[in-house]
């Protein structure tokens, strides 16, 4: 039907006849001459119809936006003064010599010249995807996927599929359940990840596995979450954390070099404890130079209980963020930041403006200054490296509240003061706690198959709260690209972890019996990592939501406006499944 794509035609085609297919992007009638921009997946090309071919001109006169057409024409150089150096096809135009209208278009329900609501964009997604921006993003995503496959396969990884209909396992989110017609009253679950199957593949001797795979989680959604999403999933045997990190860092560096011509360089590593202490986050954005500075030791003896209480509490924290140039903030702006940290449980936000340094306390301005001696203020200024024109913002409460509140405030201040430095700042976060405690119960910080780092079964049982996991997260610009760990390959260690998590032997056998059985038969050491492909492409394309790099995403209520899913099931289908829908009382 065609000889090439519209966006590929350049000056090397001059004098050639081409046949193109696509959509009319724009039509202009200049009184005797008709111009159109013809668009396909690869871009735009300008076409002109002139009176020398009256039959073709008459047909071209019928064209309107989004008509689907087939065009034959001769490529020629654009007249002097009409060259567009901003596009690949800007040096040439096509003189239309033949035209076939495949299909006309009704008036579009989307307006490409203004912002449409996301509901409208998703309802008419097939039209939204025609936009060059969306088309290029999906093309870019396909190229990323292909590059990942090439890299991993060149490194000996095998692409192996794992089941979509499987058994429900506790991995941190609600499962999507699928009823079984042949086993009435019983259910499959859609996998939150291929975690257990990829471990079984390692026990099967596959050595290096990867899969670009759909995962499903029934959880509340945000800009970077969807009920179904795509992982770049991989697992290896006889490699520890360092080996997996080396392979995957190399893959991401290779990807950025090939796709964006960006050299990410060596990825620094910091521990989870350092990340939380300095940045208030386990996925810190290193482009932001602001840091949390602990000052509890300086404030233990002050009369101001807001400071001294947490400063003397083993579970408390008092920290400061120094904002360069922040002394210019108005009281209203400070109050707005106080309200912001309140979202995270903070009761207030103490502040101190450094108007001048030389006069000592005379150069400072703060409602809490009267509670602080000159020695203490001098120590605060020295520790925070405060300069004239800065403001110090204090968080004082239990450690969790201060860390979360100031961590979020740090990000907001970085944007508000335009402080971000550099385009790309990757890092590894390592040495995560093995467990976290909530409501008197231990929970796995990652998942229950993560191995502790350097601990025997007895040492883990004796002090699980202090155990570190052999886990690692790759972070880029404040976004967790992927996370992984060394897995437990010893049955006794796995049983010990289940016990610490409050999972009884009976429950463990019911939920994970197949894994526990497999661990008895020479299970090798193994480790892996999973990347969020949607997040990765979102970052690389500069999109603000993963929905803008997915072909047919769901809304924030996990619905599909395009297909009107989810929707009621056919009564006969429900009867076949032995399911009865119970309606809520009005």
XYZ file of C-alpha atoms in Angstrom:
586
model
C 0.000 0.000 0.000
C 2.874 2.424 0.737
C 6.538 2.811 -0.054
C 7.606 4.535 3.180
C 6.499 6.372 6.320
C 5.655 10.081 6.167
C 8.194 11.109 8.781
C 11.055 9.375 6.967
C 10.905 11.412 3.748
C 13.858 13.810 3.505
C 15.945 15.539 0.840
C 17.491 12.226 -0.243
C 14.083 11.362 -1.780
C 13.958 14.424 -4.086
C 12.834 13.397 -7.570
C 11.376 10.087 -6.416
C 7.743 9.022 -6.487
C 6.411 7.811 -3.139
C 3.178 6.325 -1.882
C 2.188 7.185 1.683
C -0.703 6.294 3.988
C -1.891 8.181 7.046
C -4.181 10.841 8.459
C -4.722 14.458 7.481
C -3.195 16.427 10.321
C -4.038 19.865 8.894
C -5.540 21.245 5.674
C -4.960 24.707 4.182
C -6.737 26.079 1.083
C -4.736 28.955 -0.426
C -7.081 29.648 -3.324
C -6.183 27.228 -6.071
C -3.506 25.417 -4.040
C -4.394 22.953 -1.281
C -1.801 22.024 1.308
C -2.116 19.214 3.832
C 0.172 17.856 6.506
C -0.009 14.067 6.279
C 0.763 12.216 9.484
C 1.623 8.660 10.443
C 3.515 7.001 13.267
C 6.861 8.420 12.158
C 5.855 12.065 11.758
C 4.512 14.691 9.329
C 5.156 15.574 5.714
C 3.754 18.489 3.706
C 1.745 17.678 0.574
C 0.617 20.191 -2.059
C -2.121 19.734 -4.694
C -2.150 22.206 -7.597
C -4.520 23.040 -10.503
C -2.348 21.247 -13.072
C -3.991 18.019 -11.880
C -7.659 19.086 -11.590
C -9.058 15.622 -10.795
C -6.654 15.172 -7.877
C -7.256 18.755 -6.724
C -11.029 18.170 -6.729
C -10.604 15.072 -4.564
C -8.197 16.931 -2.249
C -10.824 19.615 -1.781
C -12.893 17.035 0.134
C -10.166 16.418 2.720
C -10.641 17.377 6.355
C -8.758 16.695 9.591
C -8.279 13.016 10.444
C -9.453 11.677 7.088
C -7.536 8.447 6.475
C -5.985 8.515 3.010
C -3.506 6.965 0.581
C -1.383 9.402 -1.405
C 0.941 9.105 -4.372
C 3.222 11.983 -5.251
C 6.618 13.250 -6.330
C 9.112 14.532 -3.755
C 10.541 17.983 -4.472
C 12.509 20.644 -2.597
C 10.458 23.269 -0.834
C 10.557 26.772 -2.357
C 13.121 29.159 -0.892
C 11.840 30.763 2.288
C 9.494 27.876 3.114
C 12.088 25.477 4.529
C 11.404 24.269 8.094
C 14.680 23.216 9.722
C 12.796 22.124 12.854
C 11.504 18.897 11.309
C 13.088 16.046 9.388
C 10.786 16.538 6.395
C 11.112 20.333 6.477
C 13.397 20.508 3.421
C 10.909 18.909 1.058
C 7.267 18.669 0.073
C 5.302 16.205 -2.017
C 3.382 17.174 -5.128
C 0.250 15.029 -4.924
C -0.459 13.094 -8.129
C -2.875 10.479 -6.778
C -5.268 10.380 -3.848
C -7.556 7.745 -2.339
C -9.759 8.470 0.654
C -9.972 5.325 2.739
C -12.276 6.765 5.382
C -13.751 10.095 6.380
C -13.730 11.333 9.976
C -16.545 12.739 12.065
C -15.885 15.841 14.159
C -13.408 14.793 16.835
C -14.562 14.552 20.460
C -11.054 15.677 21.454
C -9.563 19.104 20.808
C -5.868 18.768 20.030
C -5.328 22.502 20.378
C -6.154 22.525 24.094
C -5.919 20.333 27.155
C -8.585 17.636 27.273
C -9.686 15.994 30.500
C -8.040 12.679 31.264
C -11.492 11.054 31.276
C -12.024 12.208 27.666
C -8.525 11.188 26.610
C -8.977 7.676 28.011
C -12.514 7.297 26.648
C -11.241 8.064 23.138
C -7.783 6.628 23.648
C -7.474 5.460 20.038
C -7.702 9.126 19.027
C -5.473 10.365 21.837
C -2.763 7.926 20.741
C -2.720 9.507 17.271
C -1.207 12.645 18.787
C 2.486 12.791 17.861
C 3.505 13.121 21.527
C 1.667 9.958 22.548
C 2.713 8.088 19.417
C 6.364 8.900 20.053
C 6.116 7.824 23.690
C 4.746 4.398 22.775
C 7.358 4.043 20.059
C 10.051 4.975 22.584
C 8.651 2.408 25.036
C 8.854 -0.315 22.373
C 12.470 0.629 21.695
C 13.300 0.504 25.409
C 11.751 -2.954 25.659
C 13.721 -4.180 22.642
C 16.984 -2.751 24.028
C 16.421 -4.425 27.405
C 15.778 -7.757 25.712
C 18.947 -7.487 23.622
C 21.079 -6.558 26.631
C 19.821 -9.371 28.859
C 19.876 -12.033 26.144
C 23.427 -11.047 25.204
C 24.271 -11.655 28.881
C 22.852 -15.172 28.871
C 19.368 -14.522 30.275
C 16.485 -16.713 29.083
C 13.030 -15.241 28.474
C 10.715 -17.649 30.327
C 6.993 -17.098 30.884
C 5.348 -17.737 34.232
C 1.655 -18.379 34.982
C -0.951 -15.623 35.091
C -3.520 -17.816 36.849
C -1.859 -18.808 40.092
C -2.239 -19.025 43.865
C -2.850 -16.030 46.114
C 0.225 -15.194 48.196
C 0.753 -12.283 50.615
C 3.088 -9.849 48.857
C 1.927 -6.503 50.225
C -1.234 -5.678 48.259
C -4.682 -7.160 47.653
C -4.919 -9.818 44.984
C -7.234 -9.816 42.004
C -9.153 -13.082 42.265
C -10.381 -15.173 39.318
C -13.139 -17.741 39.996
C -12.728 -21.251 38.643
C -15.628 -22.783 36.722
C -14.212 -26.304 36.953
C -13.467 -25.986 40.682
C -16.546 -24.161 41.890
C -16.031 -22.057 44.995
C -12.274 -21.896 44.453
C -10.207 -19.084 42.983
C -7.029 -18.328 41.136
C -5.165 -15.079 41.813
C -3.505 -12.827 39.276
C 0.194 -12.501 40.200
C 1.412 -9.398 42.030
C 4.798 -10.451 40.681
C 6.370 -13.699 39.416
C 8.381 -13.876 42.651
C 7.878 -17.490 43.645
C 7.958 -18.867 40.118
C 11.231 -17.148 39.271
C 12.741 -18.597 42.446
C 11.502 -22.019 41.373
C 13.101 -21.481 37.956
C 16.426 -20.906 39.716
C 15.913 -24.141 41.642
C 15.198 -25.770 38.271
C 18.666 -24.886 36.991
C 17.655 -22.175 34.489
C 20.478 -20.026 35.918
C 19.473 -16.677 34.388
C 15.829 -15.790 33.795
C 14.124 -12.615 32.653
C 10.620 -11.660 31.658
C 8.858 -8.465 30.670
C 5.674 -9.324 32.459
C 2.275 -7.996 33.514
C 1.663 -7.789 37.266
C -1.603 -7.073 39.069
C -2.292 -5.344 42.383
C -5.676 -4.261 43.703
C -4.527 -1.129 45.515
C -5.296 2.569 45.693
C -3.811 4.341 42.706
C -1.524 7.351 42.211
C 0.221 8.891 39.231
C 2.833 6.119 39.278
C 0.502 3.201 40.055
C -1.887 1.106 38.000
C -3.855 -2.060 38.791
C -1.940 -3.772 35.978
C 1.614 -2.717 35.271
C 4.716 -4.089 33.574
C 7.908 -5.320 35.217
C 11.325 -6.068 33.811
C 11.833 -9.107 36.013
C 15.075 -11.047 36.346
C 16.701 -13.660 38.557
C 20.110 -15.335 38.696
C 21.798 -18.213 40.495
C 25.248 -18.172 42.098
C 25.352 -14.373 42.168
C 25.065 -12.173 45.230
C 23.882 -8.606 45.600
C 27.012 -7.117 44.010
C 26.664 -9.288 40.906
C 22.996 -8.468 40.336
C 23.661 -4.768 40.902
C 26.529 -4.829 38.408
C 24.382 -6.437 35.697
C 21.358 -4.195 36.186
C 23.339 -0.981 36.574
C 25.085 -1.845 33.334
C 21.736 -2.427 31.655
C 20.318 0.963 32.726
C 23.520 2.798 31.805
C 23.529 1.117 28.390
C 19.850 1.996 27.914
C 20.330 5.700 28.713
C 23.405 5.881 26.507
C 21.668 4.327 23.507
C 18.251 5.936 23.882
C 19.089 9.404 25.249
C 22.849 9.749 24.636
C 23.255 10.217 28.400
C 26.177 8.829 30.402
C 24.868 8.150 33.906
C 28.332 7.245 35.206
C 28.946 5.014 38.212
C 26.014 4.772 40.621
C 26.858 5.775 44.197
C 25.606 3.630 47.079
C 24.150 4.798 50.376
C 22.567 2.841 53.172
C 18.898 3.018 54.035
C 19.797 4.543 57.415
C 21.853 7.304 55.788
C 19.139 8.016 53.218
C 16.492 8.424 55.909
C 18.808 10.529 58.097
C 20.000 12.916 55.389
C 17.043 13.026 53.023
C 14.007 11.727 54.911
C 13.323 9.187 52.162
C 14.476 5.748 51.043
C 14.354 7.007 47.444
C 16.140 10.360 47.688
C 16.327 12.793 44.807
C 20.013 13.698 44.774
C 19.408 16.604 42.395
C 18.073 18.430 45.461
C 20.983 19.756 47.570
C 18.898 20.247 50.743
C 19.543 17.852 53.621
C 18.112 17.109 57.043
C 20.621 17.958 59.791
C 20.130 16.377 63.228
C 20.482 18.813 66.148
C 18.840 16.965 69.062
C 22.100 16.857 71.024
C 22.278 20.676 70.950
C 18.756 21.167 72.293
C 18.407 18.669 75.127
C 18.751 21.298 77.868
C 16.642 24.133 76.429
C 13.486 25.218 78.253
C 11.418 24.989 75.071
C 9.676 21.613 75.524
C 8.807 21.366 71.826
C 12.551 20.916 71.262
C 13.790 19.361 74.488
C 11.024 16.718 74.677
C 11.898 14.928 71.426
C 15.594 15.716 71.939
C 15.604 13.600 75.114
C 13.275 10.887 73.782
C 15.044 7.780 72.380
C 12.256 7.575 69.795
C 12.311 11.299 69.044
C 14.112 13.378 66.467
C 14.946 17.071 66.066
C 16.222 18.045 62.633
C 16.748 21.175 60.566
C 16.612 22.014 56.872
C 18.684 25.029 55.838
C 17.133 26.788 52.861
C 19.545 29.104 51.002
C 17.871 32.464 50.421
C 14.905 31.424 52.538
C 15.034 34.505 54.790
C 12.966 36.229 52.114
C 9.957 34.032 52.942
C 6.920 35.917 54.217
C 5.057 34.837 57.316
C 2.207 33.598 55.127
C 4.593 31.448 53.111
C 6.020 29.981 56.326
C 2.472 29.305 57.529
C 1.744 27.521 54.254
C 4.777 25.281 54.770
C 3.568 24.632 58.331
C 0.227 23.459 56.970
C 2.062 21.286 54.456
C 4.058 19.371 57.079
C 0.837 18.976 59.047
C -0.299 16.551 56.343
C 2.430 14.226 57.614
C 1.506 14.536 61.293
C 3.831 17.382 62.269
C 2.332 19.678 64.918
C 4.258 22.724 63.747
C 7.303 24.093 61.967
C 9.688 26.239 63.996
C 11.860 28.620 61.997
C 14.845 30.904 62.277
C 15.816 33.528 59.707
C 19.501 34.352 59.370
C 19.363 37.989 58.299
C 23.011 38.646 59.197
C 25.789 36.523 60.642
C 28.204 39.042 62.136
C 25.928 40.461 64.880
C 25.230 36.980 66.355
C 21.725 36.673 67.812
C 21.015 40.283 66.850
C 21.132 39.191 63.235
C 18.633 36.367 63.757
C 14.847 36.430 63.689
C 12.738 33.660 65.226
C 9.830 33.219 67.654
C 11.889 30.540 69.481
C 15.049 32.636 69.778
C 14.219 33.638 73.369
C 14.577 29.976 74.437
C 18.040 29.552 72.919
C 21.348 30.735 74.336
C 23.924 32.373 72.145
C 26.139 29.273 72.417
C 23.302 27.089 71.141
C 22.436 29.391 68.251
C 26.106 29.599 67.297
C 26.289 25.794 67.328
C 23.130 25.538 65.199
C 24.490 28.001 62.642
C 27.812 26.212 62.510
C 26.342 22.706 62.170
C 23.941 23.747 59.409
C 26.557 25.924 57.687
C 24.007 28.737 57.673
C 24.743 31.871 55.657
C 23.222 35.343 55.671
C 19.863 35.248 53.893
C 19.091 31.633 54.821
C 16.238 30.234 56.891
C 16.378 27.224 59.210
C 13.217 25.098 59.383
C 12.939 22.770 62.400
C 11.082 19.486 62.821
C 10.716 18.128 66.370
C 8.566 15.083 67.154
C 8.853 11.313 67.103
C 11.415 10.165 64.571
C 8.909 8.829 62.041
C 6.885 12.045 61.893
C 9.969 14.265 61.591
C 11.534 12.076 58.910
C 8.390 11.891 56.767
C 7.412 15.545 57.231
C 10.852 17.045 56.585
C 11.525 14.557 53.810
C 8.409 15.762 51.982
C 9.178 19.401 52.823
C 12.683 18.993 51.389
C 11.222 17.970 48.021
C 8.718 20.828 48.014
C 11.352 23.409 48.916
C 13.649 22.086 46.208
C 10.956 22.730 43.602
C 9.733 26.034 45.054
C 13.255 27.493 45.224
C 14.319 25.927 41.907
C 17.248 24.173 43.564
C 17.468 20.978 41.494
C 20.964 20.430 40.099
C 21.705 18.233 37.096
C 19.352 16.240 34.898
C 19.959 12.665 36.097
C 21.121 11.489 39.540
C 21.016 7.699 40.031
C 22.011 5.794 43.169
C 21.678 2.485 44.970
C 20.070 2.291 48.411
C 21.255 -0.764 50.373
C 21.146 -2.288 53.875
C 17.401 -2.037 54.428
C 15.949 -3.268 57.710
C 14.765 -6.840 57.418
C 11.521 -6.134 59.269
C 9.345 -3.239 60.388
C 7.015 -3.359 63.379
C 3.398 -2.212 63.292
C 0.655 -2.943 65.835
C 2.968 -5.256 67.722
C 3.547 -7.456 64.679
C 6.662 -7.834 62.551
C 6.252 -7.283 58.803
C 8.743 -7.888 55.989
C 9.987 -4.545 54.674
C 10.372 -6.040 51.182
C 8.838 -9.531 51.025
C 9.153 -12.666 53.165
C 11.602 -14.370 50.781
C 14.371 -11.773 51.248
C 17.516 -13.103 52.916
C 19.069 -11.414 55.949
C 22.566 -10.072 55.429
C 25.296 -12.042 57.167
C 23.140 -13.659 59.857
C 22.643 -17.244 60.947
C 19.191 -18.604 61.750
C 19.954 -18.339 65.484
C 21.235 -14.752 65.216
C 18.158 -13.697 63.253
C 15.784 -15.252 65.771
C 17.584 -13.654 68.716
C 17.262 -10.057 67.474
C 15.056 -9.733 64.378
C 14.370 -6.024 64.934
C 18.031 -5.160 64.265
C 18.491 -7.467 61.279
C 19.411 -5.979 57.916
C 18.251 -7.539 54.671
C 20.455 -8.315 51.696
C 18.296 -6.012 49.552
C 18.969 -3.158 47.153
C 16.883 -0.502 45.397
C 17.881 1.472 42.311
C 16.693 5.084 42.530
C 16.737 7.800 39.874
C 15.682 11.402 40.511
C 13.646 10.415 43.550
C 11.854 7.544 41.816
C 12.420 3.897 42.696
C 13.220 2.306 39.346
C 13.572 -1.194 40.731
C 14.230 -3.247 43.791
C 15.594 -6.674 44.515
C 17.349 -8.879 46.997
C 19.258 -12.029 47.651
C 16.620 -14.703 48.264
C 16.437 -17.229 51.058
C 17.598 -20.592 49.712
C 17.684 -22.472 53.014
C 14.491 -24.078 54.335
C 15.382 -23.471 57.991
C 16.009 -19.769 57.359
C 12.738 -19.460 55.432
C 10.846 -21.148 58.258
C 12.505 -18.823 60.784
C 11.402 -15.762 58.796
C 7.842 -17.086 58.596
C 7.850 -17.602 62.368
C 9.058 -14.042 63.006
C 6.279 -12.780 60.720
C 3.699 -14.704 62.708
C 3.034 -17.240 59.942
C 2.357 -20.628 61.493
C 3.760 -23.868 60.082
C 0.287 -24.855 58.928
C -0.319 -21.500 57.239
C 3.132 -21.564 55.648
C 2.527 -25.044 54.269
C -0.892 -24.025 52.929
C 0.366 -20.857 51.221
C 3.959 -21.706 50.344
C 4.198 -25.491 50.607
C 5.484 -25.868 47.052
C 8.322 -23.421 47.774
C 9.234 -25.015 51.085
C 9.250 -28.429 49.414
C 11.513 -27.171 46.624
C 14.002 -25.790 49.154
C 14.676 -29.380 50.309
C 16.197 -30.488 47.013
C 19.498 -28.709 46.562
C 18.207 -25.179 46.118
C 21.052 -22.925 44.895
C 21.850 -19.409 46.164
C 19.931 -16.953 44.002
C 19.139 -13.265 43.748
C 17.233 -10.950 41.458
C 15.636 -7.615 40.817
C 12.482 -6.206 39.206
C 12.195 -2.859 37.423
C 8.990 -0.948 36.832
C 9.031 -0.533 33.038
C 6.245 2.061 33.124
C 8.105 4.244 35.640
C 11.346 3.901 33.721
C 9.769 5.045 30.447
C 7.892 7.822 32.258
C 11.179 9.239 33.530
C 13.019 8.844 30.241
C 10.279 10.595 28.232
C 9.618 13.360 30.769
C 5.987 12.305 31.268
C 4.374 13.110 34.620
C 2.252 9.958 34.919
C 2.741 6.337 33.914
C -0.685 6.562 32.287
C 0.958 8.694 29.588
C 3.357 5.917 28.600
C 0.812 3.064 28.598
C -1.416 2.314 25.615
C -4.653 1.638 27.485
C -4.331 2.541 31.181
C -7.022 2.658 33.850
C -8.221 5.778 35.671
C -7.366 6.532 39.308
C -10.478 4.531 40.244
C -9.152 1.475 38.355
C -11.769 1.815 35.605
C -11.461 1.825 31.813
C -13.639 4.546 30.206
C -12.861 3.157 26.739
C -14.409 -0.287 27.310
C -16.569 0.616 30.317
C -14.811 -1.988 32.451
C -15.388 -3.271 35.061
C -19.021 -4.024 34.282
C -21.718 -6.417 35.549
C -21.272 -10.054 34.565
C -23.758 -12.058 32.547
C -26.126 -13.970 34.912
C -25.370 -17.227 33.094
C -21.627 -16.706 33.583
C -22.188 -16.172 37.301
C -24.341 -19.311 37.468
C -21.621 -21.338 35.709
C -19.155 -20.118 38.334
C -21.545 -20.727 41.236
C -21.259 -17.052 42.189
C -24.053 -14.890 43.515
C -23.709 -11.101 43.545
C -24.970 -9.578 46.792
C -26.298 -6.082 46.209
C -25.617 -3.400 48.792
C -28.607 -2.051 50.670
C -29.811 1.241 49.248
